[in-house]
Each structure stands twice: as structure tokens, then as C-alpha cells.
Amino acid sequence: MTTTATVRPGDPALQAAESGSLSTTELAAVRADFPLLERTVRGGKPLVYLDSAATSQKPQVVLDTEVDFYEQRNAAVHRGAHQLAEEATEAFEQARAAVAAFVGADEGEIVWQPGATAAINVVAYAFSNATLGRGGEAAARFRLAPGDEIVVTEAEHHANLVPWQELAARTGAVLRWIPVADDGRLDLSGLDSIVTERTRVLAFGHVSNVTGAIAPVATLVAAARRVGALTVLDACQSVPNMPVDLHELGVDFAAFSGHKMLGPTGVGALYGRRELLEAMPPTVTGGSMVEVVTMEATTYAPPPQRFEAGTQMVAQAVGMGCAAEYLGELGMAGVARHETELAAEMLKIADIPGVRVIGPLDTADRLAVVSFVVDGVHAHDVGQVLDDKGIAVRVGHHCAQPLHRRFGVAATARASASVYTTVEEVVAFREALAGVRAFFGAE
Amino acid sequence: MSTLEQMYQQVILDHAKYPVGRGLVDLASVEGHLAGESHQVNPTCGDEVTLRVDVTPEGSVAGVSWEGQGCSISQASVSVMTSLVEGADLDEVARLDGLFHDLMSSRGKGLGDDDAEDALGDATAFTGVSQYPARIKCALLGWAALKDSLARSGALATS
Ligand SMILES: Cc1ncc(COP(=O)(O)O)c(C=O)c1O
């Protein structure tokens, strides 16, 4: 199967060729778009928000778009013959088109979901339902038999692990995983014995929300294709921070969340190749996803509606569409270069005595998500001292317990960046971190 | 003192560094004693404690031992609690547990009651923690383990 990438005006790929990283003036303009960044915390200290991998802040235009939807267009979509319903439907579908264009997909390949977690579960449950015979012959490729294998990686966020464990438990399939090497990248040395003729699904994260490492998508997709397995990409951390063209990547499914890409909470997207979405049985059923309903049986609408049961999160979807356009206009290649610069600044923490970074120490194929432990000081305590200086980092296992276990730690602290993060903020973080061990008297 | 220093009182830092009762002690059944063990986890941050309690036939705490991992607040809190409850009778333990929970709900204000604070002793050092909602559960982890291990020992039913 081949796909051709067409470059549209305003396409990140085109801007990539034209622009470098974000200039200081551009960055200042970007920051001015985010009202929350102006607030202070902990007794008047300027906020240094380094927790964008958990959730990003939102530009004014996204907030305004959502409010404008409620003030001017609010109505139920895809039903009703009145003008408001038309306008709401148009806004909803335009947002879908914007998100699709942003990630190199066709409109009909983007399904609204409450978030990436929900999106991944839609795919996992489609396999379950097909295995139970739902979807008929068309869904045969989603049927699993005992002995079939589902492959994930040891680096996964629980959202891209637990649904597959559950699917294996329901169907008798076997869950296998690609291990993580000491540098935090996937260890592909045994790939051919892990992804085999028995593999039916290969689910993996594009960018780890712990190590920041970018997975070798082409290698993994090729391995899956060789054996006829379907690929599911958890694109939560990549879509907000680097150019992503799903057709070019050649994955079968992908999931990402609005709230991590400058959009609202409560909305995300499932991408599926059109022919697969057409063959896939629904998971959540009810209103709005049907064709003909009798007391005995129901036929289902074509995708994407088949997977959008019930009243949708229209205002949030419209906000997510706006966020995609905002990022698209900034140019994702420039955003990615900005992030690489920030990653380099963040990685200098490895020079602080007692600090150990979990993940790659070089900036190749990684984003500005840096998790670390401080010798003799628990991550929670590290986070508290940083917080006292207005610096917001995440502490804990970041919903990736197996990966933490792999590195023999229960918890890490994590700094992560977004388009609005500055080098100065990272420097402030480094300086504060350098004082943490002294505060706790750890030598 | 900054709010951060109020939270990380020297008493807390000392207990975190030199914990009391750390290292699980085998509960070889002493004639008439009741023993219980509890494992508590804080799923959001992975803090853990396994705690064993040994109760005399008269209904007082003969010994507490524990093993755990986690932040300084959670580990220091188990340690302070251990020194506080050893030798106490079960009614006193229940009272201390109630007072400590009240302290954790005080939003940094303390109990405003000298008798109560005297009873809590070093545990009043955790007053500052109650200003940080996300950390209160760290301070309560050991207390939850103590309560559960006492329940499991059967000592609560007989007292
Ligand atoms: C890599 C990764 N996958 C999946 C998720 C789950 O996303 P959500 O909670 O928005 O469904 C997250 C975010 O926490 C993530 O970072």
C-alpha cells in the first residue's frame, strides 16, 4: 500500500522548508496569546508552566471560539432543519476537516472521541465485538482467536496498554511487548521474534510521555505490514509538538487528545484508515450512529458517525479544530525545532550532581519531555520545592508504571514544554533544581 | 518561615532521614498477643507502606514495624506515628488518629487546642502539610496502615 503526500498551502511540511525555529518576537507573540501564562502562583511568583505533556494551556482564540459557538451557533448537530442546526453542523464538520488536514488525514477518517483513551478503547472493543461475530464478514480482520498476539511496548502510557490487556483477557489472545533499552528508546533487537505471523495488532506510542523518545514508526509499521498486523499509534504527545502526517506514517489507527494540543478538554480524535473504519463494528451504540432501527435490529451509519453515538461535544470539537488551525499557522516544523532547543536546555540537568535523566540524553529523535530522579530526594519532594518557586512539573509515574519499573524507580519528576515555553523558563527550572538536594540535606 | 519551610519542618526531615520502626519485625506469636499487617498504596504517586502491629492482651500497642517507600512526608509521617503510638492503648490510638485527621483538615491552622497538640507531639510538625491538599494523603498513608492492621489483628473487636 502506498500513499502520496500532497502539500497544501499552509501545510506544516511547506512551512518547514521556509521557517526556522520560533524567533524571540514570534515566541513573545505566542505567549501573549495565552492568558493563563500571565498569572502568578505561590505568593506572586511568575508561573513557569512545565507540565504541558499532562495538559497544555489554551490560546485566547480557542477560548473565544468555544464561547462564540455557545453564544452564536449552539444547536444539535446533524439533525433539525433550522438555521442554527445548519450552522452548528457546519462548524462541527469544519473542525473535523481542520483536524484532519492538520494530521494528514481525510475528513472521513477522523472520529470525534472524548479523548485518546476513549479512542484507543473504541479500537480495542471493535476487535472484541468482531470476535463475538459483530460486523459480519466485513469485520473478519478484527477477529481474534486464542493464540493470536497483540504487541505493545514497555514504554506505553496506561491508556495504550490496559485496553490491550483487557482485549487479550476477553479473547484469549496473548499480549507481548517490545522492551525498552537502557537509554529509554525501544529495544528493537528482538523485533522479528516479537512481531510474528501470530501478531494481529501492534500498538505503540509515537512519543513517550516519560522519556520524550520518538518511536521509529517506519520500522514498526514495516514490521507489522510484513505479517499483516494492524498498527495503532498513540499520537498524544507527537501531534501537539511536531509535524505528523498520518498517511505518510502509514499507520492504520491513531489517537490523540484535544487538551494536549492547545484545545479544550473532553474532546479528542480517533484516526482510522477509511476502509478499516468502514469494516469496523461500533462499540458505543445508541442515537445518531444508526441508519434503520426496528425493534429487532439496527443498521449502522457509515463512519465517522458510526463511532459517534449520542450527543457530541460540539463546542469542544470546534475548539479543537481551532487549536489545530492555530498550530498549523505557527508551523509544526518550527514548533518541533523550538522543542528541540528546549530539550537541549532541559537535558543540561543531567550535569547537576545527583540528577539522573530517565530517557535519551541526546536531542536526536526526542522531544522536550524530560523525566528525572534526584538522588536521595523523592520526586514529590522535588516537585514541591520547584512549585515553591512557581515552577510546575509533574511528579509520579505519569501513567506509565511498567516503564518506571523498568528503570527501578517508583516515581519521577517530569518537565515538559509546549509552543509557549521559553529557554528562560527552562533555565529557571534548572537553577531551582540545582538547589533541591541542599534543601533536603542530601549529599 | 516560608510555607515550604513550614511543611518541611526539621522534625520531618530528620524522621525521613532516620526513620523510627523501619524494617519489618517478625511477629513471632507471643502468648495472648494479637498481630496484624497492612499494605497501603497511594496509587497516584506510588507511595507504599507495609506495617505490622503487635497488640498486648491488655489492648495496648506493643510494637510497630514497617517498610515503605515514598516521599519524605509519607515516610516521616509513619515514623513519627510509630514513636507516638508505641505503648499507647487502643483508645488512645483511636484518639490520636482522630486528632491527626483533624490536623490534616486544618488548612495550616493547626488544632488551636494545646492539650490536643501536646498529645500529638512531633506529629504537629505536619500542620504545614495541611496547606497542600495534594500532600495530605501522603501524611495519612501510615495512619491508614495502622488502622487497617489493627482491624486485621482482631484487636479492635475485642477491646
Ligand atoms: C502518551 C499518552 N497517551 C495517552 C494519554 C491519554 O490521553 P487522555 O487522558 O487525554 O485520554 C496521554 C495523556 O495523559 C499520553 O500522554
Coordinates of C-alpha atoms in Angstrom, one line a residue, chain B:
Chain B
M1 CA 9.3 30.8 57.7
S2 CA 8.1 30.3 54.1
T3 CA 5.1 27.9 53.6
L4 CA 7.6 25.4 52.1
E5 CA 9.7 25.5 55.3
Q6 CA 6.5 25.2 57.3
M7 CA 5.8 22.0 55.5
Y8 CA 9.3 20.6 55.7
Q9 CA 10.0 21.2 59.4
Q10 CA 13.3 19.9 60.7
V11 CA 11.5 17.2 62.6
I12 CA 10.0 15.9 59.4
L13 CA 13.3 16.0 57.5
D14 CA 15.0 14.2 60.5
H15 CA 12.4 11.4 60.6
A16 CA 12.6 11.0 56.9
K17 CA 16.3 10.5 57.1
Y18 CA 16.4 8.5 60.3
P19 CA 13.1 6.7 60.5
V20 CA 11.8 5.0 63.6
G21 CA 10.5 1.5 63.4
R22 CA 11.6 0.9 59.8
G23 CA 12.4 -2.7 59.0
L24 CA 9.7 -5.3 59.4
V25 CA 9.9 -7.3 62.6
D26 CA 8.8 -10.9 62.6
L27 CA 5.7 -11.2 64.7
A28 CA 6.5 -14.4 66.4
S29 CA 3.3 -15.0 68.2
V30 CA 3.7 -14.0 71.8
E31 CA 1.3 -15.8 74.1
G32 CA -2.0 -13.8 74.1
H33 CA -0.8 -11.1 71.8
L34 CA -2.7 -10.1 68.6
A35 CA -0.8 -9.2 65.4
G36 CA -1.9 -7.6 62.2
E37 CA -0.3 -6.4 59.0
S38 CA -1.5 -4.0 56.3
H39 CA -0.1 -2.8 53.0
Q40 CA -1.3 0.6 51.8
V41 CA -0.5 2.2 48.4
N42 CA -1.2 5.7 47.2
P43 CA -2.0 4.9 43.6
T44 CA -1.5 8.4 42.3
C45 CA 2.2 8.7 43.4
G46 CA 3.2 5.1 44.2
D47 CA 4.0 5.7 47.8
E48 CA 3.8 2.5 49.8
V49 CA 3.9 1.3 53.3
T50 CA 3.7 -2.2 54.8
L51 CA 3.1 -2.0 58.5
R52 CA 2.9 -4.6 61.3
V53 CA 1.4 -4.1 64.7
D54 CA 1.7 -6.2 67.8
V55 CA -1.0 -5.7 70.5
T56 CA -0.8 -6.9 74.1
P57 CA -3.6 -8.9 75.7
E58 CA -4.4 -5.7 77.7
G59 CA -5.0 -3.9 74.5
S60 CA -2.0 -1.6 74.1
V61 CA 0.5 -1.3 71.2
A62 CA 3.5 -3.5 72.0
G63 CA 5.3 -2.6 68.8
V64 CA 5.0 -1.2 65.3
S65 CA 7.4 -2.0 62.5
W66 CA 7.1 -1.0 58.8
E67 CA 8.8 -0.9 55.4
G68 CA 8.0 1.7 52.9
Q69 CA 9.0 3.9 50.0
G70 CA 7.8 7.3 49.0
C71 CA 8.2 11.0 49.7
S72 CA 9.6 12.4 52.8
I73 CA 6.2 13.4 54.1
S74 CA 4.8 9.9 53.8
Q75 CA 7.8 8.2 55.3
A76 CA 8.3 10.7 58.1
S77 CA 4.7 10.5 59.0
V78 CA 4.8 6.7 59.5
S79 CA 8.0 7.2 61.6
V80 CA 6.5 9.9 63.8
M81 CA 3.3 7.9 64.2
T82 CA 5.3 4.8 65.2
S83 CA 7.1 6.7 68.1
L84 CA 3.8 8.2 69.1
V85 CA 1.7 5.1 69.4
E86 CA 4.1 2.6 70.8
G87 CA 2.9 1.8 74.3
A88 CA -0.4 3.6 73.8
D89 CA -3.7 1.7 74.5
L90 CA -6.1 1.4 71.6
D91 CA -8.5 4.1 72.8
E92 CA -5.6 6.5 72.8
V93 CA -4.5 5.3 69.4
A94 CA -8.0 6.0 68.1
R95 CA -8.0 9.4 69.7
L96 CA -4.6 10.3 68.1
D97 CA -5.8 9.1 64.8
G98 CA -8.8 11.4 65.0
L99 CA -6.7 14.3 66.1
F100 CA -4.2 13.8 63.3
H101 CA -7.0 13.6 60.7
D102 CA -8.4 16.9 62.2
L103 CA -5.0 18.4 61.9
M104 CA -4.8 17.4 58.3
S105 CA -8.1 19.1 57.6
S106 CA -7.0 22.3 59.3
R107 CA -5.6 24.1 56.2
G108 CA -2.4 25.0 58.0
K109 CA -4.2 26.5 61.1
G110 CA -3.5 23.7 63.5
L111 CA -5.9 22.4 66.1
G112 CA -5.9 25.5 68.3
D113 CA -6.1 23.2 71.3
D114 CA -3.0 22.9 73.5
D115 CA -4.0 19.6 75.0
A116 CA -4.6 18.0 71.6
E117 CA -1.4 19.4 70.2
D118 CA 0.5 18.1 73.2
A119 CA -0.9 14.7 72.7
L120 CA 0.2 14.7 69.0
G121 CA 3.7 15.8 70.0
D122 CA 6.0 15.7 67.0
A123 CA 3.1 14.9 64.7
T124 CA 2.0 18.6 65.0
A125 CA 5.0 19.3 62.7
F126 CA 2.8 18.2 59.9
T127 CA 0.5 21.2 60.3
G128 CA 2.2 22.9 57.3
V129 CA 1.4 19.9 55.2
S130 CA -2.3 20.5 55.6
Q131 CA -1.9 23.7 53.4
Y132 CA -1.1 21.5 50.5
P133 CA -4.2 19.4 49.5
A134 CA -2.1 17.1 47.3
R135 CA 0.2 16.1 50.1
I136 CA -2.3 15.4 52.9
K137 CA -2.8 11.8 51.6
C138 CA 1.0 11.3 51.9
A139 CA 0.8 12.2 55.6
L140 CA -2.2 9.9 56.2
L141 CA -0.8 6.8 54.5
G142 CA 0.9 5.4 57.6
W143 CA -2.2 6.1 59.8
A144 CA -4.4 4.2 57.3
A145 CA -1.9 1.3 57.5
L146 CA -2.0 1.4 61.3
K147 CA -5.8 1.4 61.5
D148 CA -6.1 -1.4 58.9
S149 CA -3.5 -3.6 60.6
L150 CA -5.2 -3.1 64.0
A151 CA -8.5 -4.1 62.4
R152 CA -6.9 -7.1 60.8
S153 CA -5.3 -8.1 64.1
G154 CA -8.7 -8.5 65.6
A155 CA -7.7 -6.3 68.5
L156 CA -10.4 -3.7 67.8
A157 CA -13.1 -6.3 68.0
T158 CA -12.0 -7.5 71.5
S159 CA -11.2 -4.1 73.1

